[in-house]
Amino acid sequence: MTFQNKISINGNTFAFEPGETILEVAHRNNIDIPSLCHLKGTTPTGSCQICVVQIAGRPDLATACSTPAENDISVLTESPRVIASRKNTLKTFLASGNHNCAVSDSYGKDWTELQLKVQKDDESKELCPVWGDCRLQDLAYRYQVTGNRERITEFPYKMETVNPFIVRDFSRCILCGRCVKACREIQVNNAIDFNTPEHPSKIIAKDDQALKDSDCVFCGECIQVCPVGALVEKDIRYHVRQWDTRKVRTTCSYCGVGCQMFLHVKDNRIVKVSGVEGVEPNHGSLCVKGRFGFNFVHSQDRLTMPLIKENGKFREASWEEATNLVAEKLKAIKSKNGPDAIGVLTSARVSNEENYIAHKFTRAVLKTNNIDHCARL
Amino acid sequence: MTNTIADVETADAILLTGTNTTENHPVLSTFIKRAVTKRGAKLIVVDPRKIKLTEFSDQWLRPALGSDVAWINGMMHVIIKEGLHDKTFIEQRTEKFEEVKAVVEKYNPEKVEEITGIPAQSIIDAARTYASAKAGAIVYCMGITQHTSGTDNVKSLANLAMLCGNLGIYGGGVNPLRGQNNVQGACDMGGLPNVFTAYQPVTNDDVRKSLETKWGVTGMSAKPGLTATQMVPKAHDGELKALYVIGENPLVSDPDLNHAEKSLKNLEFLVVQDIFMTETAQLADVVLPSRCFAEKDGTFSNTERRVQRIRKAVEPPGQAKYDWEIICDIATRMGYPMSYNDPKQIMEEIASVTPSYAGITYDRIEEVGIHWPCPNPSHPGTPVLHTQQFPRGKGLFHAIEYQPPAENTDNEYPLYLTTGRVIYHYHTGTMTRKTEGLNERSPESFVEVSKQDADTYGIQDGAMAMVSSRRGKISVRVKISDKAVDGTVFIPFHFAEAAANKLTNAALDPVSKIPEFKVCAIKISKAA
Ligand code: SF4
Ligand code: SF4
Ligand code: SF4
């Protein structure tokens, strides 16, 4: 019996593969070690300090995301020391910007002032746009971090709203760097970075320009990974609350990659699209069309009624009348000119089931093989 | 694709040609970029335009338009001459190698340089890189197929992959990228004139008989039908009387639009079933409103042959219906009752008549899609094709000679035009152009020209220019760009009001019947 590659976490022993981090072993075994900056598939930095754990016999806490699992070490993920450290870190984050969600036990005077200031800054009448859908807020709640007693510092960077898709609110950015990793290591668009590697204070695009003037292609990966309210889809900011929506998983209808996506639906309308994480083929990534190109679904220009052309003009018709007309016409042409006088163009846009039905209709009912689609085009 | 999307990231060398992947298949391009940045894979880009991926490439080869067979033959010439080919693979898995060897013998790098404009040394380097990679993937798209020599181009790439034993292995393969979401599925489901589902030939009596029994009909045609690109001229000549168009907009996507429009107008009866009043629908006698993807249950098959679910998220507008419902209704009224409870029931029928989908059920693909071929309910699907053998047994080499494109430049039309897409729009734009943000990023059509050509023809960046070919003319905004090579301009085809396809040539590849969108001769001048 060999004792190689065994690690103890909270008193239970687990096997690990050489090279795995403590965080990976824990997550694989459904042990929740929280983190803010860790992003699967990218190089861990340990910068947010939330994933700290206590390793028996070591003087300092270690960041689980960047510490390799080692044989026979014994790890505690929620020890009093760990919890105290996380609380401190969370307090610092909450004090670092406009995090006006977890201040409820602050002095009443500060509360009002902060509220007013935030309202002025982001023209909102409400709290943070992602209230209730924020990792930082979740953790503040989980560790009962009691508010923001320090005055928040003046925020030097103005919000960016000049592009059509993404609002960048630097006052809520905790500089976790997930967006940078998503943009550089996952999408490899290399559009954004920290302003300085040493003591970063801002995420910048190009030489601190607007996203629209940088290499950004609006894939929105950065929004999806941002744990707080610093990056939000422009058109739903302050319009849609996460708990008002229902998520339906589907496949993107644009290109042949077939990205897996969630349609977020509110009142029978799609209000947002996000990538499905952890599944093939896209592992959460999308492109600008898939993520933002859904407005056509609810366009006023959608066809809603069958139309029949009379004297060069369309008029509305019932399904009964329209399908009867089509059936009669096709029957007549088929018997007069033969089946091969009819053609069907099926579609690379509709489902397999519908292509199958179109194919069966053409071969078995029309009795011709004149069927094709625009794949060649 | 013979291989999967994820598999591309594991390649040691990637030969990428005729695909502007970052714009047309953005998420797939991330796998290619990561292969380079994370794993150090060697990327060879062969493209007349300076596309984004050239920034990630080891080598960028810039061929003359329509000269693909020549550079591919040139690479094979070098590989054989230097003995870099996979002799075991060729011997055990392929046939007719000698014929290819004889043809490519003539394509020495110097001759290839003459035809393609690619420096001889670059051909040699690219050949060495691709041939010496442990696993080399070939990735291509419409830039290879939309030529009169499109079929030859595709076969040539297959030759190259077989020559180096790069088929049937992880990280290798010949990988066409499908432009539209369900092109793969439309083909798999028999949306082609010569085959039923799963590419079973209509000329095969056994297949036809068994489908007739299954469907309860007799007298199905054994004669291959017309392709889309053949239907148009037949409509023009009056042989084709009626056309039923489902969710396509040939009046923006077809080549030589002026001719296409005349042809469609000549039809006795045109039915268009779509979600919008497209340019094509305007010409119809009857327009039928259908549901869009967000209003449907069903499946799409992606470019890696993965069958994936779509699910209804919202109610359709007004009286819009499922495309299958509408067709079933018409079939029933024509005296052949067709009815299904739901798409799931249709999929069960598909599985019963489609060998490669036989093992696919909604239950199995609930979480993760399955790659066909999936011949039975316990089969895990097939991520990589041809690992043991090819469908016909041995892989067949095709000896192919270079043929110049159908239309060449001359004094009157001195420039080449090539067409394609931009990242913010999709196909004929009927969907993406309804999203304001996408329009803001890409509001209108443009012609991308090199600085030198702009100077020669006296046109300015941002000004309007008149672009004309033998078939038509359009007015578009000028974009001077270092993406363009001298002598060739690019126009995206999304914009109906400045439709690039008014200019393009309807000359077809003799086998695939794909039009030569990627090459035609034009002239350009300042707009009056
Ligand atoms: S939208 Fe995409 S490209 Fe733009 S900054 Fe975010 S991750 Fe980078
Ligand atoms: S914008 Fe969001 S993801 Fe990016 S560093 Fe700030 S908090 Fe992190
Ligand atoms: S999200 Fe983009 S890359 Fe993915 S399937 Fe849709 S269009 Fe293609």
PDB file of C-alpha atoms in Angstrom, chain A residues 41-43 162-165 184-190 211-218 246 248-261 263 265 268-270 279-283 285-289 292-299 301-309 314 317-320 322-331 333-334 336-337 340-361 363-377, chain B residues 23-24 26-27 30-31 33-34 38 56 142 146 178-183 185-187 189-193 195-197 202 215 218-221 223 225-228 231 240-248 253-254 269 274-277 281-287 289-290 292-296 298-299 301-304 306 308-311 313-315 317 319 321-324 326-327 329-331 333-334 336 340 343 347 349-350 353 362 367 423-426 431-432 434-435 437-438 440-441 512-515 517:
ATOM      1  CA  GLY A  41      -8.269  27.351 -17.557  1.00  0.00           C
ATOM      2  CA  THR A  42      -6.015  30.332 -16.799  1.00  0.00           C
ATOM      3  CA  THR A  43      -2.878  30.830 -14.736  1.00  0.00           C
ATOM      4  CA  VAL A 162     -19.709  54.943 -25.039  1.00  0.00           C
ATOM      5  CA  ASN A 163     -19.891  51.494 -26.600  1.00  0.00           C
ATOM      6  CA  PRO A 164     -23.196  49.827 -27.458  1.00  0.00           C
ATOM      7  CA  PHE A 165     -22.776  46.711 -25.324  1.00  0.00           C
ATOM      8  CA  ARG A 184      -6.028  37.464 -22.809  1.00  0.00           C
ATOM      9  CA  GLU A 185      -5.890  33.776 -21.962  1.00  0.00           C
ATOM     10  CA  ILE A 186      -9.300  32.417 -22.988  1.00  0.00           C
ATOM     11  CA  GLN A 187     -10.528  34.574 -25.870  1.00  0.00           C
ATOM     12  CA  VAL A 188      -6.989  35.712 -26.672  1.00  0.00           C
ATOM     13  CA  ASN A 189      -8.279  39.071 -27.880  1.00  0.00           C
ATOM     14  CA  ASN A 190      -5.626  40.883 -25.839  1.00  0.00           C
ATOM     15  CA  LEU A 211     -13.232  49.733 -25.594  1.00  0.00           C
ATOM     16  CA  LYS A 212     -14.674  50.731 -28.928  1.00  0.00           C
ATOM     17  CA  ASP A 213     -11.351  52.258 -29.935  1.00  0.00           C
ATOM     18  CA  SER A 214      -9.305  49.263 -28.814  1.00  0.00           C
ATOM     19  CA  ASP A 215      -8.857  45.693 -30.054  1.00  0.00           C
ATOM     20  CA  CYS A 216     -12.022  44.705 -28.205  1.00  0.00           C
ATOM     21  CA  VAL A 217     -14.422  42.662 -30.330  1.00  0.00           C
ATOM     22  CA  PHE A 218     -17.221  42.688 -27.764  1.00  0.00           C
ATOM     23  CA  ARG A 246     -35.695  32.374 -16.255  1.00  0.00           C
ATOM     24  CA  VAL A 248     -33.345  28.376 -20.991  1.00  0.00           C
ATOM     25  CA  ARG A 249     -30.445  26.457 -22.425  1.00  0.00           C
ATOM     26  CA  THR A 250     -30.139  26.298 -26.183  1.00  0.00           C
ATOM     27  CA  THR A 251     -27.692  26.391 -29.103  1.00  0.00           C
ATOM     28  CA  CYS A 252     -26.594  29.593 -30.834  1.00  0.00           C
ATOM     29  CA  SER A 253     -28.343  30.157 -34.152  1.00  0.00           C
ATOM     30  CA  TYR A 254     -25.561  31.997 -35.957  1.00  0.00           C
ATOM     31  CA  CYS A 255     -22.442  30.136 -37.037  1.00  0.00           C
ATOM     32  CA  GLY A 256     -21.571  26.458 -37.176  1.00  0.00           C
ATOM     33  CA  VAL A 257     -19.618  26.382 -33.929  1.00  0.00           C
ATOM     34  CA  GLY A 258     -22.904  25.744 -32.137  1.00  0.00           C
ATOM     35  CA  CYS A 259     -22.069  27.459 -28.866  1.00  0.00           C
ATOM     36  CA  GLN A 260     -24.178  26.396 -25.902  1.00  0.00           C
ATOM     37  CA  MET A 261     -25.943  29.369 -24.398  1.00  0.00           C
ATOM     38  CA  LEU A 263     -31.327  32.679 -22.981  1.00  0.00           C
ATOM     39  CA  VAL A 265     -36.082  35.404 -20.360  1.00  0.00           C
ATOM     40  CA  ASN A 268     -41.645  36.372 -22.725  1.00  0.00           C
ATOM     41  CA  ARG A 269     -38.669  38.423 -23.902  1.00  0.00           C
ATOM     42  CA  ILE A 270     -35.014  37.487 -24.148  1.00  0.00           C
ATOM     43  CA  VAL A 279     -19.681  22.024 -21.445  1.00  0.00           C
ATOM     44  CA  GLU A 280     -18.468  21.441 -24.963  1.00  0.00           C
ATOM     45  CA  PRO A 281     -17.987  22.961 -27.389  1.00  0.00           C
ATOM     46  CA  ASN A 282     -17.564  26.510 -26.065  1.00  0.00           C
ATOM     47  CA  HIS A 283     -17.088  26.176 -22.279  1.00  0.00           C
ATOM     48  CA  SER A 285     -17.344  31.530 -24.389  1.00  0.00           C
ATOM     49  CA  LEU A 286     -19.493  33.330 -26.939  1.00  0.00           C
ATOM     50  CA  CYS A 287     -18.903  35.964 -29.602  1.00  0.00           C
ATOM     51  CA  VAL A 288     -20.579  39.317 -30.120  1.00  0.00           C
ATOM     52  CA  LYS A 289     -23.296  37.888 -32.370  1.00  0.00           C
ATOM     53  CA  PHE A 292     -25.659  40.476 -28.142  1.00  0.00           C
ATOM     54  CA  GLY A 293     -27.361  39.693 -31.459  1.00  0.00           C
ATOM     55  CA  PHE A 294     -30.727  38.513 -30.100  1.00  0.00           C
ATOM     56  CA  ASN A 295     -32.882  41.597 -30.686  1.00  0.00           C
ATOM     57  CA  PHE A 296     -34.174  40.240 -33.973  1.00  0.00           C
ATOM     58  CA  VAL A 297     -36.303  37.744 -32.048  1.00  0.00           C
ATOM     59  CA  HIS A 298     -38.557  40.498 -30.735  1.00  0.00           C
ATOM     60  CA  SER A 299     -38.316  42.786 -33.736  1.00  0.00           C
ATOM     61  CA  ASP A 301     -40.678  43.426 -38.325  1.00  0.00           C
ATOM     62  CA  ARG A 302     -41.311  39.759 -37.564  1.00  0.00           C
ATOM     63  CA  LEU A 303     -43.899  38.147 -39.778  1.00  0.00           C
ATOM     64  CA  THR A 304     -46.976  37.279 -37.733  1.00  0.00           C
ATOM     65  CA  MET A 305     -49.629  36.314 -40.262  1.00  0.00           C
ATOM     66  CA  PRO A 306     -49.703  34.392 -43.542  1.00  0.00           C
ATOM     67  CA  LEU A 307     -49.723  36.782 -46.492  1.00  0.00           C
ATOM     68  CA  ILE A 308     -51.138  36.318 -49.961  1.00  0.00           C
ATOM     69  CA  LYS A 309     -50.226  38.587 -52.845  1.00  0.00           C
ATOM     70  CA  PHE A 314     -49.811  41.487 -49.876  1.00  0.00           C
ATOM     71  CA  ALA A 317     -54.819  35.602 -44.756  1.00  0.00           C
ATOM     72  CA  SER A 318     -55.750  32.765 -42.427  1.00  0.00           C
ATOM     73  CA  TRP A 319     -53.533  29.699 -42.201  1.00  0.00           C
ATOM     74  CA  GLU A 320     -56.378  27.703 -43.684  1.00  0.00           C
ATOM     75  CA  ALA A 322     -52.841  30.243 -47.260  1.00  0.00           C
ATOM     76  CA  THR A 323     -51.886  26.597 -46.881  1.00  0.00           C
ATOM     77  CA  ASN A 324     -54.816  25.534 -49.029  1.00  0.00           C
ATOM     78  CA  LEU A 325     -53.677  27.872 -51.763  1.00  0.00           C
ATOM     79  CA  VAL A 326     -50.126  26.520 -51.594  1.00  0.00           C
ATOM     80  CA  ALA A 327     -51.355  22.911 -51.646  1.00  0.00           C
ATOM     81  CA  GLU A 328     -53.681  23.526 -54.592  1.00  0.00           C
ATOM     82  CA  LYS A 329     -51.045  25.399 -56.602  1.00  0.00           C
ATOM     83  CA  LEU A 330     -48.377  22.775 -56.032  1.00  0.00           C
ATOM     84  CA  LYS A 331     -50.795  19.985 -56.894  1.00  0.00           C
ATOM     85  CA  ILE A 333     -48.256  22.416 -61.235  1.00  0.00           C
ATOM     86  CA  LYS A 334     -47.226  18.894 -60.330  1.00  0.00           C
ATOM     87  CA  LYS A 336     -49.564  19.777 -65.357  1.00  0.00           C
ATOM     88  CA  ASN A 337     -45.763  20.148 -65.571  1.00  0.00           C
ATOM     89  CA  ASP A 340     -39.586  18.161 -61.487  1.00  0.00           C
ATOM     90  CA  ALA A 341     -41.111  21.554 -62.250  1.00  0.00           C
ATOM     91  CA  ILE A 342     -41.149  22.178 -58.503  1.00  0.00           C
ATOM     92  CA  GLY A 343     -38.138  22.980 -56.338  1.00  0.00           C
ATOM     93  CA  VAL A 344     -37.664  23.287 -52.592  1.00  0.00           C
ATOM     94  CA  LEU A 345     -34.971  25.315 -50.879  1.00  0.00           C
ATOM     95  CA  THR A 346     -34.687  24.081 -47.347  1.00  0.00           C
ATOM     96  CA  SER A 347     -32.535  25.866 -44.849  1.00  0.00           C
ATOM     97  CA  ALA A 348     -29.301  25.788 -42.961  1.00  0.00           C
ATOM     98  CA  ARG A 349     -31.092  27.958 -40.410  1.00  0.00           C
ATOM     99  CA  VAL A 350     -33.878  25.623 -39.355  1.00  0.00           C
ATOM    100  CA  SER A 351     -33.654  22.514 -37.197  1.00  0.00           C
ATOM    101  CA  ASN A 352     -32.714  18.976 -38.195  1.00  0.00           C
ATOM    102  CA  GLU A 353     -36.288  17.908 -37.594  1.00  0.00           C
ATOM    103  CA  GLU A 354     -37.554  20.577 -39.981  1.00  0.00           C
ATOM    104  CA  ASN A 355     -35.001  19.769 -42.638  1.00  0.00           C
ATOM    105  CA  TYR A 356     -36.011  16.146 -42.374  1.00  0.00           C
ATOM    106  CA  ILE A 357     -39.681  17.040 -42.835  1.00  0.00           C
ATOM    107  CA  ALA A 358     -38.858  19.278 -45.824  1.00  0.00           C
ATOM    108  CA  HIS A 359     -36.836  16.453 -47.345  1.00  0.00           C
ATOM    109  CA  LYS A 360     -39.580  13.895 -46.771  1.00  0.00           C
ATOM    110  CA  PHE A 361     -42.192  16.282 -48.218  1.00  0.00           C
ATOM    111  CA  ARG A 363     -39.326  13.218 -52.020  1.00  0.00           C
ATOM    112  CA  ALA A 364     -42.504  11.510 -50.842  1.00  0.00           C
ATOM    113  CA  VAL A 365     -45.214  14.089 -51.568  1.00  0.00           C
ATOM    114  CA  LEU A 366     -43.892  16.225 -54.429  1.00  0.00           C
ATOM    115  CA  LYS A 367     -41.983  13.168 -55.767  1.00  0.00           C
ATOM    116  CA  THR A 368     -38.990  15.128 -56.951  1.00  0.00           C
ATOM    117  CA  ASN A 369     -35.400  15.348 -55.758  1.00  0.00           C
ATOM    118  CA  ASN A 370     -35.222  19.081 -56.440  1.00  0.00           C
ATOM    119  CA  ILE A 371     -34.252  20.009 -52.916  1.00  0.00           C
ATOM    120  CA  ASP A 372     -31.232  21.952 -51.792  1.00  0.00           C
ATOM    121  CA  HIS A 373     -30.242  24.661 -49.339  1.00  0.00           C
ATOM    122  CA  CYS A 374     -27.844  27.573 -49.444  1.00  0.00           C
ATOM    123  CA  ALA A 375     -24.808  25.782 -47.964  1.00  0.00           C
ATOM    124  CA  ARG A 376     -22.995  26.541 -51.163  1.00  0.00           C
ATOM    125  CA  LEU A 377     -23.599  30.234 -50.745  1.00  0.00           C
TER     126      LEU A 377
ATOM    127  CA  GLU B  23     -14.658  37.089 -37.755  1.00  0.00           C
ATOM    128  CA  ASN B  24     -16.713  34.150 -38.959  1.00  0.00           C
ATOM    129  CA  PRO B  26     -14.981  33.643 -33.393  1.00  0.00           C
ATOM    130  CA  VAL B  27     -15.199  31.079 -30.612  1.00  0.00           C
ATOM    131  CA  THR B  30      -9.976  30.998 -29.665  1.00  0.00           C
ATOM    132  CA  PHE B  31      -8.958  27.328 -29.824  1.00  0.00           C
ATOM    133  CA  LYS B  33      -5.105  31.158 -30.818  1.00  0.00           C
ATOM    134  CA  ARG B  34      -4.644  29.162 -27.625  1.00  0.00           C
ATOM    135  CA  LYS B  38      -0.325  28.196 -24.831  1.00  0.00           C
ATOM    136  CA  PHE B  56      -0.566  34.670 -34.464  1.00  0.00           C
ATOM    137  CA  MET B 142     -15.594  29.227 -48.017  1.00  0.00           C
ATOM    138  CA  GLN B 146     -16.366  29.211 -53.341  1.00  0.00           C
ATOM    139  CA  ARG B 178     -19.608  25.453 -41.580  1.00  0.00           C
ATOM    140  CA  GLY B 179     -20.741  29.011 -42.037  1.00  0.00           C
ATOM    141  CA  GLN B 180     -24.330  28.729 -40.956  1.00  0.00           C
ATOM    142  CA  ASN B 181     -25.516  27.183 -37.734  1.00  0.00           C
ATOM    143  CA  ASN B 182     -27.145  24.124 -39.247  1.00  0.00           C
ATOM    144  CA  VAL B 183     -25.542  23.620 -42.644  1.00  0.00           C
ATOM    145  CA  GLY B 185     -27.702  19.259 -40.227  1.00  0.00           C
ATOM    146  CA  ALA B 186     -29.383  20.379 -43.454  1.00  0.00           C
ATOM    147  CA  CYS B 187     -26.942  18.144 -45.363  1.00  0.00           C
ATOM    148  CA  MET B 189     -31.032  15.416 -43.175  1.00  0.00           C
ATOM    149  CA  GLY B 190     -31.084  15.025 -46.952  1.00  0.00           C
ATOM    150  CA  GLY B 191     -31.471  18.685 -47.834  1.00  0.00           C
ATOM    151  CA  LEU B 192     -29.466  17.919 -50.971  1.00  0.00           C
ATOM    152  CA  PRO B 193     -30.623  16.930 -54.439  1.00  0.00           C
ATOM    153  CA  VAL B 195     -28.979  12.065 -51.346  1.00  0.00           C
ATOM    154  CA  PHE B 196     -31.464  11.130 -48.646  1.00  0.00           C
ATOM    155  CA  THR B 197     -30.564  11.431 -44.952  1.00  0.00           C
ATOM    156  CA  VAL B 202     -31.258   8.678 -54.273  1.00  0.00           C
ATOM    157  CA  TRP B 215     -43.135   6.342 -45.616  1.00  0.00           C
ATOM    158  CA  THR B 218     -44.520   4.573 -54.189  1.00  0.00           C
ATOM    159  CA  GLY B 219     -42.899   6.118 -57.234  1.00  0.00           C
ATOM    160  CA  MET B 220     -40.210   8.260 -55.617  1.00  0.00           C
ATOM    161  CA  SER B 221     -37.792   9.693 -58.149  1.00  0.00           C
ATOM    162  CA  LYS B 223     -33.103  10.948 -60.671  1.00  0.00           C
ATOM    163  CA  GLY B 225     -32.520  16.752 -58.507  1.00  0.00           C
ATOM    164  CA  LEU B 226     -31.387  20.304 -59.158  1.00  0.00           C
ATOM    165  CA  THR B 227     -29.017  22.220 -56.923  1.00  0.00           C
ATOM    166  CA  ALA B 228     -30.010  25.694 -55.725  1.00  0.00           C
ATOM    167  CA  MET B 231     -32.770  26.001 -59.997  1.00  0.00           C
ATOM    168  CA  LEU B 240     -38.965  25.297 -63.051  1.00  0.00           C
ATOM    169  CA  LYS B 241     -42.465  26.585 -62.341  1.00  0.00           C
ATOM    170  CA  ALA B 242     -42.736  26.651 -58.564  1.00  0.00           C
ATOM    171  CA  LEU B 243     -40.281  27.211 -55.756  1.00  0.00           C
ATOM    172  CA  TYR B 244     -40.865  26.720 -52.037  1.00  0.00           C
ATOM    173  CA  VAL B 245     -38.200  28.618 -50.077  1.00  0.00           C
ATOM    174  CA  ILE B 246     -37.780  27.921 -46.373  1.00  0.00           C
ATOM    175  CA  GLY B 247     -35.719  30.384 -44.338  1.00  0.00           C
ATOM    176  CA  GLU B 248     -33.307  31.377 -47.078  1.00  0.00           C
ATOM    177  CA  SER B 253     -26.885  35.469 -51.049  1.00  0.00           C
ATOM    178  CA  ASP B 254     -26.994  34.318 -54.680  1.00  0.00           C
ATOM    179  CA  PHE B 269     -45.570  30.288 -58.032  1.00  0.00           C
ATOM    180  CA  ASP B 274     -39.466  32.975 -43.100  1.00  0.00           C
ATOM    181  CA  ILE B 275     -39.328  35.066 -39.950  1.00  0.00           C
ATOM    182  CA  PHE B 276     -38.940  38.361 -41.839  1.00  0.00           C
ATOM    183  CA  MET B 277     -40.117  39.953 -45.070  1.00  0.00           C
ATOM    184  CA  ALA B 281     -40.157  37.121 -49.693  1.00  0.00           C
ATOM    185  CA  GLN B 282     -41.122  40.404 -51.373  1.00  0.00           C
ATOM    186  CA  LEU B 283     -41.300  38.511 -54.656  1.00  0.00           C
ATOM    187  CA  ALA B 284     -43.425  35.673 -53.277  1.00  0.00           C
ATOM    188  CA  ASP B 285     -47.042  34.843 -54.026  1.00  0.00           C
ATOM    189  CA  VAL B 286     -47.534  33.469 -50.535  1.00  0.00           C
ATOM    190  CA  VAL B 287     -45.507  34.292 -47.432  1.00  0.00           C
ATOM    191  CA  PRO B 289     -44.560  33.207 -40.946  1.00  0.00           C
ATOM    192  CA  SER B 290     -42.373  30.806 -39.018  1.00  0.00           C
ATOM    193  CA  CYS B 292     -37.293  31.512 -34.906  1.00  0.00           C
ATOM    194  CA  PHE B 293     -34.808  29.347 -33.027  1.00  0.00           C
ATOM    195  CA  ALA B 294     -35.704  30.804 -29.618  1.00  0.00           C
ATOM    196  CA  GLU B 295     -39.300  29.711 -30.135  1.00  0.00           C
ATOM    197  CA  LYS B 296     -38.482  26.133 -31.095  1.00  0.00           C
ATOM    198  CA  GLY B 298     -35.364  20.677 -31.868  1.00  0.00           C
ATOM    199  CA  THR B 299     -31.732  20.026 -32.717  1.00  0.00           C
ATOM    200  CA  SER B 301     -25.765  19.769 -35.819  1.00  0.00           C
ATOM    201  CA  ASN B 302     -22.668  21.886 -35.530  1.00  0.00           C
ATOM    202  CA  THR B 303     -19.559  21.952 -37.670  1.00  0.00           C
ATOM    203  CA  GLU B 304     -17.945  19.128 -35.683  1.00  0.00           C
ATOM    204  CA  ARG B 306     -22.280  17.293 -32.804  1.00  0.00           C
ATOM    205  CA  GLN B 308     -27.231  19.535 -29.954  1.00  0.00           C
ATOM    206  CA  ARG B 309     -30.587  20.584 -28.545  1.00  0.00           C
ATOM    207  CA  ILE B 310     -32.352  23.866 -29.077  1.00  0.00           C
ATOM    208  CA  ARG B 311     -35.149  24.687 -26.667  1.00  0.00           C
ATOM    209  CA  ALA B 313     -37.599  29.959 -24.548  1.00  0.00           C
ATOM    210  CA  VAL B 314     -40.309  32.384 -25.669  1.00  0.00           C
ATOM    211  CA  GLU B 315     -43.681  32.300 -27.429  1.00  0.00           C
ATOM    212  CA  PRO B 317     -45.134  36.331 -32.396  1.00  0.00           C
ATOM    213  CA  GLN B 319     -49.568  33.210 -35.592  1.00  0.00           C
ATOM    214  CA  LYS B 321     -45.649  28.360 -36.624  1.00  0.00           C
ATOM    215  CA  TYR B 322     -42.966  25.714 -36.602  1.00  0.00           C
ATOM    216  CA  ASP B 323     -41.587  25.143 -40.102  1.00  0.00           C
ATOM    217  CA  TRP B 324     -42.343  21.429 -39.757  1.00  0.00           C
ATOM    218  CA  ILE B 326     -46.502  24.253 -41.853  1.00  0.00           C
ATOM    219  CA  ILE B 327     -45.009  21.675 -44.190  1.00  0.00           C
ATOM    220  CA  ASP B 329     -50.154  20.879 -43.019  1.00  0.00           C
ATOM    221  CA  ILE B 330     -49.476  21.445 -46.717  1.00  0.00           C
ATOM    222  CA  ALA B 331     -48.570  17.776 -47.226  1.00  0.00           C
ATOM    223  CA  ARG B 333     -53.806  19.087 -47.814  1.00  0.00           C
ATOM    224  CA  MET B 334     -52.031  17.579 -50.821  1.00  0.00           C
ATOM    225  CA  TYR B 336     -50.463  12.766 -47.872  1.00  0.00           C
ATOM    226  CA  TYR B 340     -46.276  14.654 -35.382  1.00  0.00           C
ATOM    227  CA  PRO B 343     -39.969  17.507 -32.649  1.00  0.00           C
ATOM    228  CA  MET B 347     -36.201  12.766 -34.182  1.00  0.00           C
ATOM    229  CA  GLU B 349     -38.313   8.809 -37.083  1.00  0.00           C
ATOM    230  CA  ILE B 350     -35.013  10.378 -38.194  1.00  0.00           C
ATOM    231  CA  VAL B 353     -34.098   5.975 -41.271  1.00  0.00           C
ATOM    232  CA  TYR B 362     -33.223  13.678 -26.974  1.00  0.00           C
ATOM    233  CA  GLU B 367     -26.643  17.803 -21.362  1.00  0.00           C
ATOM    234  CA  ILE B 423     -17.777  39.729 -37.263  1.00  0.00           C
ATOM    235  CA  TYR B 424     -20.752  41.934 -36.402  1.00  0.00           C
ATOM    236  CA  HIS B 425     -23.051  40.574 -39.084  1.00  0.00           C
ATOM    237  CA  TYR B 426     -24.352  37.290 -40.266  1.00  0.00           C
ATOM    238  CA  MET B 431     -31.069  38.991 -38.110  1.00  0.00           C
ATOM    239  CA  THR B 432     -27.968  40.912 -37.032  1.00  0.00           C
ATOM    240  CA  LYS B 434     -31.993  44.197 -36.226  1.00  0.00           C
ATOM    241  CA  THR B 435     -29.607  44.738 -33.291  1.00  0.00           C
ATOM    242  CA  GLY B 437     -25.377  47.746 -31.252  1.00  0.00           C
ATOM    243  CA  LEU B 438     -24.205  45.532 -34.102  1.00  0.00           C
ATOM    244  CA  GLU B 440     -23.387  50.799 -34.605  1.00  0.00           C
ATOM    245  CA  ARG B 441     -20.222  48.700 -34.820  1.00  0.00           C
ATOM    246  CA  SER B 512     -20.227  20.975 -56.209  1.00  0.00           C
ATOM    247  CA  LYS B 513     -22.122  23.675 -58.161  1.00  0.00           C
ATOM    248  CA  ILE B 514     -20.777  26.262 -55.750  1.00  0.00           C
ATOM    249  CA  PRO B 515     -20.494  29.695 -57.334  1.00  0.00           C
ATOM    250  CA  PHE B 517     -17.923  34.174 -54.991  1.00  0.00           C
TER     251      PHE B 517
END
